[in-house]
Short mmCIF file of C-alpha atoms in Angstrom, two decimals:
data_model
loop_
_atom_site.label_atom_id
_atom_site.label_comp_id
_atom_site.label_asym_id
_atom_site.label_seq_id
_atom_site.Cartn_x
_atom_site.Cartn_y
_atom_site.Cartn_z
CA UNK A 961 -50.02 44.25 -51.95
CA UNK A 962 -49.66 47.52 -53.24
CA UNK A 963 -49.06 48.20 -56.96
CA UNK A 964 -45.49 49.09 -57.01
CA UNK A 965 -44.98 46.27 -55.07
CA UNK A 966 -46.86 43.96 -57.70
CA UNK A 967 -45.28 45.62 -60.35
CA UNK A 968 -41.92 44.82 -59.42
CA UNK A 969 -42.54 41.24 -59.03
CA UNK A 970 -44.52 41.40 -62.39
CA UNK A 971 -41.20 42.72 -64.14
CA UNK A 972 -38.93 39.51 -63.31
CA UNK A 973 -41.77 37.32 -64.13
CA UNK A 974 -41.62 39.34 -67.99
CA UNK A 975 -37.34 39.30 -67.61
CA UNK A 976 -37.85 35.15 -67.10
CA UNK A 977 -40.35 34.50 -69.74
CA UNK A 978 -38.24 36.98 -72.21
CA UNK A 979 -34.91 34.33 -71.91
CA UNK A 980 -34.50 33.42 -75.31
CA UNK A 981 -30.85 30.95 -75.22
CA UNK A 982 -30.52 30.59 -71.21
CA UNK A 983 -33.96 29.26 -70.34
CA UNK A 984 -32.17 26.38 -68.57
CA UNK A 985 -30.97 28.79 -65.87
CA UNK A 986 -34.53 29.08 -64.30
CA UNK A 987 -35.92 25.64 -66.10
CA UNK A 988 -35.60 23.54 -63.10
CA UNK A 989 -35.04 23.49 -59.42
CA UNK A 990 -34.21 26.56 -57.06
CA UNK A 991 -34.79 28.67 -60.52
CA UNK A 992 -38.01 26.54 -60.94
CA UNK A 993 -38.98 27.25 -57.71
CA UNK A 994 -38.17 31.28 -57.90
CA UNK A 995 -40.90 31.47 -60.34
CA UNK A 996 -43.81 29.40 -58.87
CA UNK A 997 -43.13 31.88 -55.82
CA UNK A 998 -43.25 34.63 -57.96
CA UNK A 999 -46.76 33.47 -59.94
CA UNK A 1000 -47.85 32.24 -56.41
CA UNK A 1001 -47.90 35.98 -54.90
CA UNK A 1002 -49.58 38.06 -58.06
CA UNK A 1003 -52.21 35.50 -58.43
CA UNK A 1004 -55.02 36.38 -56.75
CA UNK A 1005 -56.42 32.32 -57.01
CA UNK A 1006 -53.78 31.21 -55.00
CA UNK A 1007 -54.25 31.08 -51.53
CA UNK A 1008 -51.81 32.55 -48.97
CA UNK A 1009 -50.87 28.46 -47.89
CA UNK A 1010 -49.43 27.69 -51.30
CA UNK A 1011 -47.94 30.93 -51.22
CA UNK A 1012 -45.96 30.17 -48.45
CA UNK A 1013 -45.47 26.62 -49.28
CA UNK A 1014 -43.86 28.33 -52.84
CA UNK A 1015 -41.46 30.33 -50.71
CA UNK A 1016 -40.71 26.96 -48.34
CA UNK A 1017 -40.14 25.28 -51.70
CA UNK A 1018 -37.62 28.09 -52.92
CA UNK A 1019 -35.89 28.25 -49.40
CA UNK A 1020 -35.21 25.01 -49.28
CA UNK A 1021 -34.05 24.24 -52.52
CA UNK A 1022 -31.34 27.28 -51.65
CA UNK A 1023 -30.88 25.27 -48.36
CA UNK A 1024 -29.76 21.85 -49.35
CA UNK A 1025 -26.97 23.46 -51.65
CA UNK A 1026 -26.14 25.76 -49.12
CA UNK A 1027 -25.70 28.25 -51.58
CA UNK A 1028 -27.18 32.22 -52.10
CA UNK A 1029 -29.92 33.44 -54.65
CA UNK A 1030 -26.81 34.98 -56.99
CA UNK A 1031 -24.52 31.89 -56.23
CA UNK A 1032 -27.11 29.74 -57.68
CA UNK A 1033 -27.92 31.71 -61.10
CA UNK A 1034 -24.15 32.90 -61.20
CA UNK A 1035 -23.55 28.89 -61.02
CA UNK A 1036 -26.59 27.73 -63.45
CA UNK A 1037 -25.04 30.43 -65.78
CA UNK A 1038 -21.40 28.94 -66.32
CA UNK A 1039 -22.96 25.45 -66.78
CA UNK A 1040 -25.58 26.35 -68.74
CA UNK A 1041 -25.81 23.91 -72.41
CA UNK A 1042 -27.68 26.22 -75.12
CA UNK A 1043 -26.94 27.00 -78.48
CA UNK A 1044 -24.78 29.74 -77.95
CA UNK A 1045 -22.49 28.20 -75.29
CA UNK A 1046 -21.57 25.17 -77.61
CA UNK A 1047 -21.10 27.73 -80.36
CA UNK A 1048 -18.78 29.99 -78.73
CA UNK A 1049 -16.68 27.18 -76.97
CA UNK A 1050 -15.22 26.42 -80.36
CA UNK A 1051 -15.45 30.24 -82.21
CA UNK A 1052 -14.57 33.80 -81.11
CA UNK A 1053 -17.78 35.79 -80.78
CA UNK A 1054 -17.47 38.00 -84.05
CA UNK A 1055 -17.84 34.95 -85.97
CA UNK A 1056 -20.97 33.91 -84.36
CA UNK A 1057 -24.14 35.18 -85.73
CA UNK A 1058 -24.97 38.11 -84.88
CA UNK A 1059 -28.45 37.70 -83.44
CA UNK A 1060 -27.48 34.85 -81.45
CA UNK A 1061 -24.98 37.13 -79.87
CA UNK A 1062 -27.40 39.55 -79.33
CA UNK A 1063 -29.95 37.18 -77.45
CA UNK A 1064 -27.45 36.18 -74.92
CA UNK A 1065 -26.60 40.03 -74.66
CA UNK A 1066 -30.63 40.20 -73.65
CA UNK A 1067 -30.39 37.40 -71.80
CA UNK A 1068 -27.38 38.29 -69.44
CA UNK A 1069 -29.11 41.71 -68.77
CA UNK A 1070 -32.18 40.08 -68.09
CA UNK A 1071 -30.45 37.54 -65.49
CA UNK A 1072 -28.53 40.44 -63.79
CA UNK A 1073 -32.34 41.33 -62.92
CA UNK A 1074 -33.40 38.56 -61.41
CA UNK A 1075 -29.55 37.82 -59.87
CA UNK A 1076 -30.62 41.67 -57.98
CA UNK A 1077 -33.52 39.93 -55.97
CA UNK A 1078 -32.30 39.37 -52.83
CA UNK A 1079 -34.20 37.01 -50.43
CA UNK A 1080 -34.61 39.79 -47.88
CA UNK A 1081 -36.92 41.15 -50.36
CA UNK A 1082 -38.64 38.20 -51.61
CA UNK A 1083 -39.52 37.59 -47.95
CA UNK A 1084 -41.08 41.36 -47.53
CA UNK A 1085 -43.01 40.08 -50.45
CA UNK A 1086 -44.43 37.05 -49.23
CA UNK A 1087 -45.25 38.36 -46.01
CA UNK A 1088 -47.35 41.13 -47.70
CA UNK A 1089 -49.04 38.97 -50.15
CA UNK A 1090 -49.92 36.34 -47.70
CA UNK A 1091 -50.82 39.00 -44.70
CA UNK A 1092 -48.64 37.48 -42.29
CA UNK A 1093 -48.50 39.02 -38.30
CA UNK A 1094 -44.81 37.99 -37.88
CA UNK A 1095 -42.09 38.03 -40.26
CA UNK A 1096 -40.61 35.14 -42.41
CA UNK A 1097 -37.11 33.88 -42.19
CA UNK A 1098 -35.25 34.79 -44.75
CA UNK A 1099 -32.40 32.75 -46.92
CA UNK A 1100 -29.13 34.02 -45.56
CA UNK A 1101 -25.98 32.35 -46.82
CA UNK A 1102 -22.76 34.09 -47.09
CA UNK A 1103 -21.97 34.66 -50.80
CA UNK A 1104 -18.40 32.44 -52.13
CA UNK A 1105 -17.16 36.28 -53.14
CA UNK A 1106 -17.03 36.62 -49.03
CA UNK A 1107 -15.84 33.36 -48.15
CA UNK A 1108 -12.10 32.56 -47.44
CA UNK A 1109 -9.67 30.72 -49.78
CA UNK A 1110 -10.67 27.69 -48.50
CA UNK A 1111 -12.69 26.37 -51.80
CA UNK A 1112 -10.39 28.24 -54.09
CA UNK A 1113 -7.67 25.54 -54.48
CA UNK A 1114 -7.93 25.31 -57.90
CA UNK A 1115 -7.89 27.04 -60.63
CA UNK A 1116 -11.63 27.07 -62.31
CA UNK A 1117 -12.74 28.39 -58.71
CA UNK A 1118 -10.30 30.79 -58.55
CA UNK A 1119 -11.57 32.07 -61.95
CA UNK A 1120 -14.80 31.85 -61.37
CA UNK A 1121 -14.15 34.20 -58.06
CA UNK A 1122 -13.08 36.97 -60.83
CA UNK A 1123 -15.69 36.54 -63.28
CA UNK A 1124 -18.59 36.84 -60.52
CA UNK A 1125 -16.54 39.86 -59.01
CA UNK A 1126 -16.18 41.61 -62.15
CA UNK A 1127 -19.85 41.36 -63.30
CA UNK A 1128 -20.98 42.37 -59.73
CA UNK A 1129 -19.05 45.60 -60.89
CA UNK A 1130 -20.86 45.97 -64.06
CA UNK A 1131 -23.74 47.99 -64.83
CA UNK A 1132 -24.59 46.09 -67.29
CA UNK A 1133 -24.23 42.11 -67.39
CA UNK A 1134 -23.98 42.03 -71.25
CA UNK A 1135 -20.51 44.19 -71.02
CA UNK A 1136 -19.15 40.83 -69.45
CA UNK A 1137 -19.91 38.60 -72.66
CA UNK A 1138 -16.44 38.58 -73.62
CA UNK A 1139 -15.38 37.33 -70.09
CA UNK A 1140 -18.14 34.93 -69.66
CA UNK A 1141 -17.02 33.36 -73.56
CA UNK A 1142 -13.78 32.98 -72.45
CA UNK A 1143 -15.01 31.01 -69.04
CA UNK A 1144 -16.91 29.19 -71.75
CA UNK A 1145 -13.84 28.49 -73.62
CA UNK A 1146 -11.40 27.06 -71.01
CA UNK A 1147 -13.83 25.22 -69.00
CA UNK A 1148 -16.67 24.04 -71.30
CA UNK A 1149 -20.02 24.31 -70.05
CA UNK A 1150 -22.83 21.47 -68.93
CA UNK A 1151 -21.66 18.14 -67.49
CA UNK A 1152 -17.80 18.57 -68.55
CA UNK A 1153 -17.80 21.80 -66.46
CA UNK A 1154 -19.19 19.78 -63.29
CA UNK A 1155 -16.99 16.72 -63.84
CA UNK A 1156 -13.64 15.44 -64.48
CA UNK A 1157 -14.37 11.51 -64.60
CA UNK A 1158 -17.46 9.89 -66.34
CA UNK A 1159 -18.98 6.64 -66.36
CA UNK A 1160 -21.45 5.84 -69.23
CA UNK A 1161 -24.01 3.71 -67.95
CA UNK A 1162 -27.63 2.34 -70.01
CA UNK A 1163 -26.84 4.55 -72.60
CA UNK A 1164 -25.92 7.52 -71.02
CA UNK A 1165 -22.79 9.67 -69.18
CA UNK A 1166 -22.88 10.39 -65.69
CA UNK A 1167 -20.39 12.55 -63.20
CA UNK A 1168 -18.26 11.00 -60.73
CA UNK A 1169 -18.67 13.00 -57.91
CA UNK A 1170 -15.10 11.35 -56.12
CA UNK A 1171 -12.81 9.98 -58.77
CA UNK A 1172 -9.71 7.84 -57.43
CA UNK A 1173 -7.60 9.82 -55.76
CA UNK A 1174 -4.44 8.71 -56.54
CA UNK A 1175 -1.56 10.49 -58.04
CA UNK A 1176 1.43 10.10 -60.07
CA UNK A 1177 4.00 10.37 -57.19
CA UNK A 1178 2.54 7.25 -55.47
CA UNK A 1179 3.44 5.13 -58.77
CA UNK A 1180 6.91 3.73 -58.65
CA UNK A 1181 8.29 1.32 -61.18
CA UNK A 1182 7.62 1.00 -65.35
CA UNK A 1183 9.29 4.41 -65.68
CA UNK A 1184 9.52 3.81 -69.47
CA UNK A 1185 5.82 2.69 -69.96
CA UNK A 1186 4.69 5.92 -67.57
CA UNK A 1187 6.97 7.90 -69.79
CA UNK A 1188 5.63 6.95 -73.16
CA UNK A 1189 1.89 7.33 -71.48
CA UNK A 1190 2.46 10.82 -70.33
CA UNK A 1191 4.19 11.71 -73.29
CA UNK A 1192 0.91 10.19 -75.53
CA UNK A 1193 -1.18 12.43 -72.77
CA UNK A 1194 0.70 15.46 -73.85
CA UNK A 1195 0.27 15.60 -77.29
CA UNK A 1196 -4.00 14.60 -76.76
CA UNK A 1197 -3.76 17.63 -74.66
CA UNK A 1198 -1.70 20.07 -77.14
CA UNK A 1199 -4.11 19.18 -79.50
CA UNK A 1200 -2.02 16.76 -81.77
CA UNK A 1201 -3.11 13.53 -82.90
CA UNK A 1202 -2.36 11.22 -80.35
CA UNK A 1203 -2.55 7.49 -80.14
CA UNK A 1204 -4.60 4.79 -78.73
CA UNK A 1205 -3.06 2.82 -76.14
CA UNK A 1206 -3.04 -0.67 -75.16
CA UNK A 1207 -1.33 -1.41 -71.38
CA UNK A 1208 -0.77 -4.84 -71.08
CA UNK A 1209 0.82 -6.84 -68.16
CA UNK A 1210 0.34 -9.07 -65.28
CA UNK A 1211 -2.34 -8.39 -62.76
CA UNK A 1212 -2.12 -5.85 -60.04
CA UNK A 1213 1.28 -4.05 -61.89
CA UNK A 1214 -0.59 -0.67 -61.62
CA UNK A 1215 -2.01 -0.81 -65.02
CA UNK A 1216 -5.40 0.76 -64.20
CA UNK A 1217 -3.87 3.07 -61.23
CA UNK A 1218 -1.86 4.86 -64.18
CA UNK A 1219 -4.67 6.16 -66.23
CA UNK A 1220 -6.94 7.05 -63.33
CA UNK A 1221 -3.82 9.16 -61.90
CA UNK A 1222 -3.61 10.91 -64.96
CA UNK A 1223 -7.19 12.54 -64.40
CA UNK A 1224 -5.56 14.06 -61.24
CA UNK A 1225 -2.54 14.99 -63.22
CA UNK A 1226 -3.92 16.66 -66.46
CA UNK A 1227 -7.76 17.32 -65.28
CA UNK A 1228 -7.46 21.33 -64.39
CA UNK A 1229 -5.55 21.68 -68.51
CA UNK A 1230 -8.91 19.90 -69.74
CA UNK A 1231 -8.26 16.17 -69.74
CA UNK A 1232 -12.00 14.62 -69.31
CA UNK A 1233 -11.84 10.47 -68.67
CA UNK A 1234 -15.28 8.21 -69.61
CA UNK A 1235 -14.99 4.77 -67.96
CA UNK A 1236 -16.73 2.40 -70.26
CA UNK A 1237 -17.25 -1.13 -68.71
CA UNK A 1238 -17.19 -3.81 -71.50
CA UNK A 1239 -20.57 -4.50 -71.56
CA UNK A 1240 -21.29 -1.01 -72.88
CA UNK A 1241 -18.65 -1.23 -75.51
CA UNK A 1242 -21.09 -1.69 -78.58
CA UNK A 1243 -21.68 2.26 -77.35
CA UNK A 1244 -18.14 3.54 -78.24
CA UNK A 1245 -19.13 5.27 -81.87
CA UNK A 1246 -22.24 7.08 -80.27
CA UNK A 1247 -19.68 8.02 -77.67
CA UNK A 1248 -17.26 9.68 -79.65
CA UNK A 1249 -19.80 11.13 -81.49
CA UNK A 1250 -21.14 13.40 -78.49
CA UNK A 1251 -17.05 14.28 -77.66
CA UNK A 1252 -16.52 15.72 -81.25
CA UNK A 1253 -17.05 19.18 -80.52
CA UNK A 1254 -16.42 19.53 -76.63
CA UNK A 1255 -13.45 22.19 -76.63
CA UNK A 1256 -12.21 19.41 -73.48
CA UNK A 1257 -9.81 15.84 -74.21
CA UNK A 1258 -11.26 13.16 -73.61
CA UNK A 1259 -9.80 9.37 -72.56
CA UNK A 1260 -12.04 6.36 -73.41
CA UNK A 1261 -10.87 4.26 -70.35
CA UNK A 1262 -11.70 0.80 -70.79
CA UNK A 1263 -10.09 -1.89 -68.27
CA UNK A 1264 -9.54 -5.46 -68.13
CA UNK A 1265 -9.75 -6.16 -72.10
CA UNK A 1266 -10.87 -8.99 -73.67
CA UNK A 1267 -13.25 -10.63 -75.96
CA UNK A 1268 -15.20 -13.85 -77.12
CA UNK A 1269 -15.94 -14.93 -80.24
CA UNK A 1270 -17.83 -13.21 -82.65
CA UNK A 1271 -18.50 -10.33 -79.81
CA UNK A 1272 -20.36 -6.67 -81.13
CA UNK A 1273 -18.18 -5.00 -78.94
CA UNK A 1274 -15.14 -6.44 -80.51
CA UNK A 1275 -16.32 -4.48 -83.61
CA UNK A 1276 -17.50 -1.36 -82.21
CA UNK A 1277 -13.87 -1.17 -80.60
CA UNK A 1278 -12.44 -1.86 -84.17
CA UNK A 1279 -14.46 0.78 -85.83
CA UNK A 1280 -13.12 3.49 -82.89
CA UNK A 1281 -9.32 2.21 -83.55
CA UNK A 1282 -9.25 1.95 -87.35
CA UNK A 1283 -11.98 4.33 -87.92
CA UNK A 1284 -14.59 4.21 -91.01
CA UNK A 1285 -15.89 6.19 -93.46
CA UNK A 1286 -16.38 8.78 -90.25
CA UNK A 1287 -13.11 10.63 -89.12
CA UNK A 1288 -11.82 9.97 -85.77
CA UNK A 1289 -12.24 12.99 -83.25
CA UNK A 1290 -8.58 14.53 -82.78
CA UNK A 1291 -9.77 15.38 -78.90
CA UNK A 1292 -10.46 11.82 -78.24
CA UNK A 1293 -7.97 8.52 -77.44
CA UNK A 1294 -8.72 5.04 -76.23
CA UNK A 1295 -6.63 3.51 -73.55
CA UNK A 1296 -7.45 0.01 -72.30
CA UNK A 1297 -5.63 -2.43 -69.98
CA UNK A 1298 -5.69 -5.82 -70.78
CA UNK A 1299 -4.33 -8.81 -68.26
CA UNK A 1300 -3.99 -11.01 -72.27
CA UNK A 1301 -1.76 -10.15 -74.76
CA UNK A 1302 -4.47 -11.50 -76.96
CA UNK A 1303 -7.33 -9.92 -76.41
CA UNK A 1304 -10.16 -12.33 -78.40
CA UNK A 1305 -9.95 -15.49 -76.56
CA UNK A 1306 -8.73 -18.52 -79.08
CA UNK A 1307 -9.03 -22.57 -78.61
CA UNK A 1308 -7.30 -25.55 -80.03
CA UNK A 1309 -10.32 -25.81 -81.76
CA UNK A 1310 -10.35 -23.02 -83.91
CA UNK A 1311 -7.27 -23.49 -85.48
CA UNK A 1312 -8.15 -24.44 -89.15
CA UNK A 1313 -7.90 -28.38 -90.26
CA UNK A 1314 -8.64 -30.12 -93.15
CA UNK A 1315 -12.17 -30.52 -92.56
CA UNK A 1316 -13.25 -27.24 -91.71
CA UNK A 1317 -15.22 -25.47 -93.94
CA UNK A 1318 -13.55 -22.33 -94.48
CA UNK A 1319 -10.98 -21.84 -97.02
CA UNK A 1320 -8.80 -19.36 -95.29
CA UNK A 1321 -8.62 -19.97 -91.69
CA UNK A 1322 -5.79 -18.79 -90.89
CA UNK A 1323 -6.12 -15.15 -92.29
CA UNK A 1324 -9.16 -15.45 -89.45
CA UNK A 1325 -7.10 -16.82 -86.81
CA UNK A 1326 -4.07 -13.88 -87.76
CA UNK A 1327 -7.24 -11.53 -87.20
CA UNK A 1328 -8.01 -12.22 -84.12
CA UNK A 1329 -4.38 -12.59 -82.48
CA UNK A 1330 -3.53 -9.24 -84.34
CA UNK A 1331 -6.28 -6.74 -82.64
CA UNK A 1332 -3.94 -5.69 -80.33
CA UNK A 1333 -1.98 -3.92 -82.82
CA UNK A 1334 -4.35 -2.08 -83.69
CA UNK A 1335 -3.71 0.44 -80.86
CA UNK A 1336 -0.82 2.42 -81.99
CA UNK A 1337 0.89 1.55 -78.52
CA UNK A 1338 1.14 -0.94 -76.55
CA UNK A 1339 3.04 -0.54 -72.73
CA UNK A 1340 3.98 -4.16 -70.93
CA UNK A 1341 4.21 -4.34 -67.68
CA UNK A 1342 6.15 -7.51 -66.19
CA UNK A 1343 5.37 -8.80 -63.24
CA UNK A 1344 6.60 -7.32 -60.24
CA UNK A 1345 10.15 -9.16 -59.08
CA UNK A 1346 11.19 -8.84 -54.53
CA UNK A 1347 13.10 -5.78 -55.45
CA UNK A 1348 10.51 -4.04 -57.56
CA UNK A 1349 7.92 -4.65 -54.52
CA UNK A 1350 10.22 -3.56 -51.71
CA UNK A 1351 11.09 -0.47 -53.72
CA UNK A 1352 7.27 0.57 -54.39
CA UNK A 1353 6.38 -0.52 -50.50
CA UNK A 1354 8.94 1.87 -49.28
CA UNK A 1355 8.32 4.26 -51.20
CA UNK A 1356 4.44 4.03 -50.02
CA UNK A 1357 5.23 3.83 -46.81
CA UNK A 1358 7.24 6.97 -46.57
CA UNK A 1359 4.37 9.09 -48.44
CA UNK A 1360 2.05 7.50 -45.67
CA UNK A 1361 5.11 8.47 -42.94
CA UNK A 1362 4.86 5.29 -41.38
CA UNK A 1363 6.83 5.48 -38.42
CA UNK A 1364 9.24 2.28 -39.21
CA UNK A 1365 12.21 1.93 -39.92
CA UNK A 1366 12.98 0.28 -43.65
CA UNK A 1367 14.69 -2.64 -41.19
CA UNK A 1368 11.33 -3.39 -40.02
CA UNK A 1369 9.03 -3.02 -43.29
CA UNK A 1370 11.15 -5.42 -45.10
CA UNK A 1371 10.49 -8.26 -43.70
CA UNK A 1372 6.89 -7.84 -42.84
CA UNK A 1373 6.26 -6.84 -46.58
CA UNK A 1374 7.93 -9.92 -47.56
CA UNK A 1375 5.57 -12.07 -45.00
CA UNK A 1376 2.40 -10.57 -46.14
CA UNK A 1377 3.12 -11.32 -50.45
CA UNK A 1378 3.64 -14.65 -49.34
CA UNK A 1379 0.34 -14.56 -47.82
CA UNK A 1380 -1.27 -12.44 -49.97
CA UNK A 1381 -1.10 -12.04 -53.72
CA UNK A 1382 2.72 -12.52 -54.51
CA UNK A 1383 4.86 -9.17 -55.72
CA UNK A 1384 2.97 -6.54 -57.55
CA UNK A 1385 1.81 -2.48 -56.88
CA UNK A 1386 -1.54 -3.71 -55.93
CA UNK A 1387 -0.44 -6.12 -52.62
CA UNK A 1388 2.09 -3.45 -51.62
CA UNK A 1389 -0.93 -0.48 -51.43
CA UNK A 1390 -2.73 -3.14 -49.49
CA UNK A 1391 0.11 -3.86 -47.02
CA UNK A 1392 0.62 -0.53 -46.53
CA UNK A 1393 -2.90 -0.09 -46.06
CA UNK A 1394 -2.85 -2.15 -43.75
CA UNK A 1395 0.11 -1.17 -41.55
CA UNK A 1396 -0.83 2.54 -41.27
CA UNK A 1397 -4.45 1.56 -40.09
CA UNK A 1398 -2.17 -0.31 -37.57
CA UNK A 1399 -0.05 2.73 -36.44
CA UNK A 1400 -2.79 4.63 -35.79
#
């Protein structure tokens, strides 16, 4: 290669290495990659074969994402976690300090570099490096700032469109700091920018790529327990203290559907849910701990309550709910649904007698039938009666436009709770289910 040619590729290698709070953007995979292909062709102890088995590596990194060179680092910027993206999610940037500020400045001009590399060049590169007769293919995937509407349905898309376009019209990346803090701001960064729902699993939080689908207008019945949960939702969301909530009722009443549809309701204004199964419960303070300072609100979801005896995660729950010395995050609520009103399973047994050996059973026995009130709400829902069922079948059926009349749904609704489950939400959604995979 000739020395221009080196010294080009030499300069991105020095705008990498000089990163000083976005190293993550080019830490690991397709950015990874970009810089082993980079070291590969000015080395001179590297053989062409790994240089062309760098540039394979880099291609196909690009490939399974289906994504350009500057959608990837435009991408790996927004959800990049450093020091000065957690900072500036929760301050305006004149109260940051001022050298932090000034290495993301650096940074940003530095990326805008590398983000000016396109893979038409990188493969004129590799084909003089390696002295290859024919040429290489070369990356080509049509930037999202030339694709149709089709993936900008909501709104962080659609503002991510405007941020990319506008720095694409800067001269200098670091004039866009402003813009990019506000991104910062709105969406978060990290894992909440990726992902609505969570599951926390072995000790740690994990995306869920397809959360339940299901949405407010397919819920019919318990207006005045949805109303009191939205209401609750609202405040989380304005940023005043809301409550935690208890939804207890009889099994398959749409207990669990209602929080899940709230994700779909309330996830573009920030609303963030964490599934925690109850066998992860004795988690919840470490939990809350890491959602302190997310700018995002954040439901603890845990379903189908309940407790034995002397359980840890009876007491981690108790220490979220009543708090301790710590002070509860405002940003984060627990809602659970319970099929008990009781939620710490009690026997005959335990009921204090004569013999026993502690002095004041009962206060322990009012303990344990009183955790429920520790959430400062608790919604019922009864069971479902024929008219309650018919209503929400219906209603079901005409979202799904099943080609019926309501003179013929009735009675085969009424056939299949006898067969299946009795009257609830849960056996209508399956009958429906069922008939519109039969219309088809």
């Amino acid at each position: 290669m000739d020395k221009q040619t080196i010294d080009s590729i030499q300069n991105l290698r020095y705008q990498a290495a000089s990163l000083l709070v976005y190293q993550s953007v080019l830490s690991e995979g397709v950015g990874l990659a970009f810089l082993k292909l980079l070291e590969a062709m000015v080395n001179r102890d590297v053989d062409d074969i790994s240089c062309l088995k760098a540039y394979g590596d880099w291609f196909q990194g690009l490939a399974s994402q289906n994504q350009s060179w500057q959608d990837y680092l435009f991408r790996k910027i927004l959800r990049a976690d450093n020091s000065f993206t957690r900072q500036v999610q929760g301050f305006e940037l004149k109260t940051l300090p001022p050298a932090l500020v000034d290495a993301a400045r650096h940074d940003l001009q530095a990326l805008q570099n590398i983000y000016k590399c396109s893979s038409k060049q990188l493969c004129n590169w590799v084909k003089r490096a390696s002295v290859l007769p024919v040429e290489l293919v070369p990356w080509n995937c049509e930037s999202s700032q030339s694709r149709s509407g089709a993936d900008q349905s909501d709104k962080r898309s659609r503002c991510q469109e405007e941020l990319q376009a506008k720095l694409n019209n800067l001269d200098n990346w670091a004039d866009g700091l402003e813009a990019i803090a506000a991104y910062y701001r709105e969406f978060g960064t990290g894992l909440f920018a990726d992902y609505q729902g969570f599951r926390w699993q072995s000790g740690q939080l994990f995306g869920i790529a397809n959360p339940d689908p299901i949405r407010l207008s397919e819920l019919v019945g318990y207006e005045s327990a949805r109303k009191q949960l939205l209401k609750n939702t609202e405040f989380l969301l304005k940023g005043y203290r809301a409550l935690n909530v208890l939804l207890y009722g009889s099994r398959g009443s749409g207990k669990s559907s209602l929080v899940k549809a709230l994700l779909n309701e309330y996830g573009e204004r920030g609303l963030r849910i964490i599934e925690v199964p109850k066998s992860e419960m004795i988690d919840l303070p470490v939990i809350t701990e890491q959602l302190r300072d997310q700018p995002q609100k954040f439901i603890i979801f845990i379903d189908d309550l309940s407790f034995e005896e002397d359980n840890d995660s009876y007491k981690a729950l108790k220490v979220i709910l009543e708090g301790n010395l710590t002070a509860r995050p405002d940003n984060v609520v627990v809602y659970a649904t319970s099929n008990r009103r009781h939620l710490i399973r009690e026997f005959f047994e335990d009921r204090p007698r004569p013999s026993n050996e502690e002095v004041h059973g009962w206060d322990t026995v009012h303990e344990k039938l009183s955790f429920s009130d520790r959430f400062g709400l608790t919604l019922t829902f009864e069971k479902a009666d024929q008219k309650t069922y018919l209503k929400i079948v219906q209603h079901l059926a005409t979202l799904a436009q099943i080609p019926l009349e309501p003179s013929e749904i009735r009675p085969r609704a009424l056939q299949w709770a006898i067969r299946a489950n009795g009257f609830s939400g849960r056996t209508a959604r399956q009958f429906i289910d069922f008939l519109q995979a039969e219309e088809c």
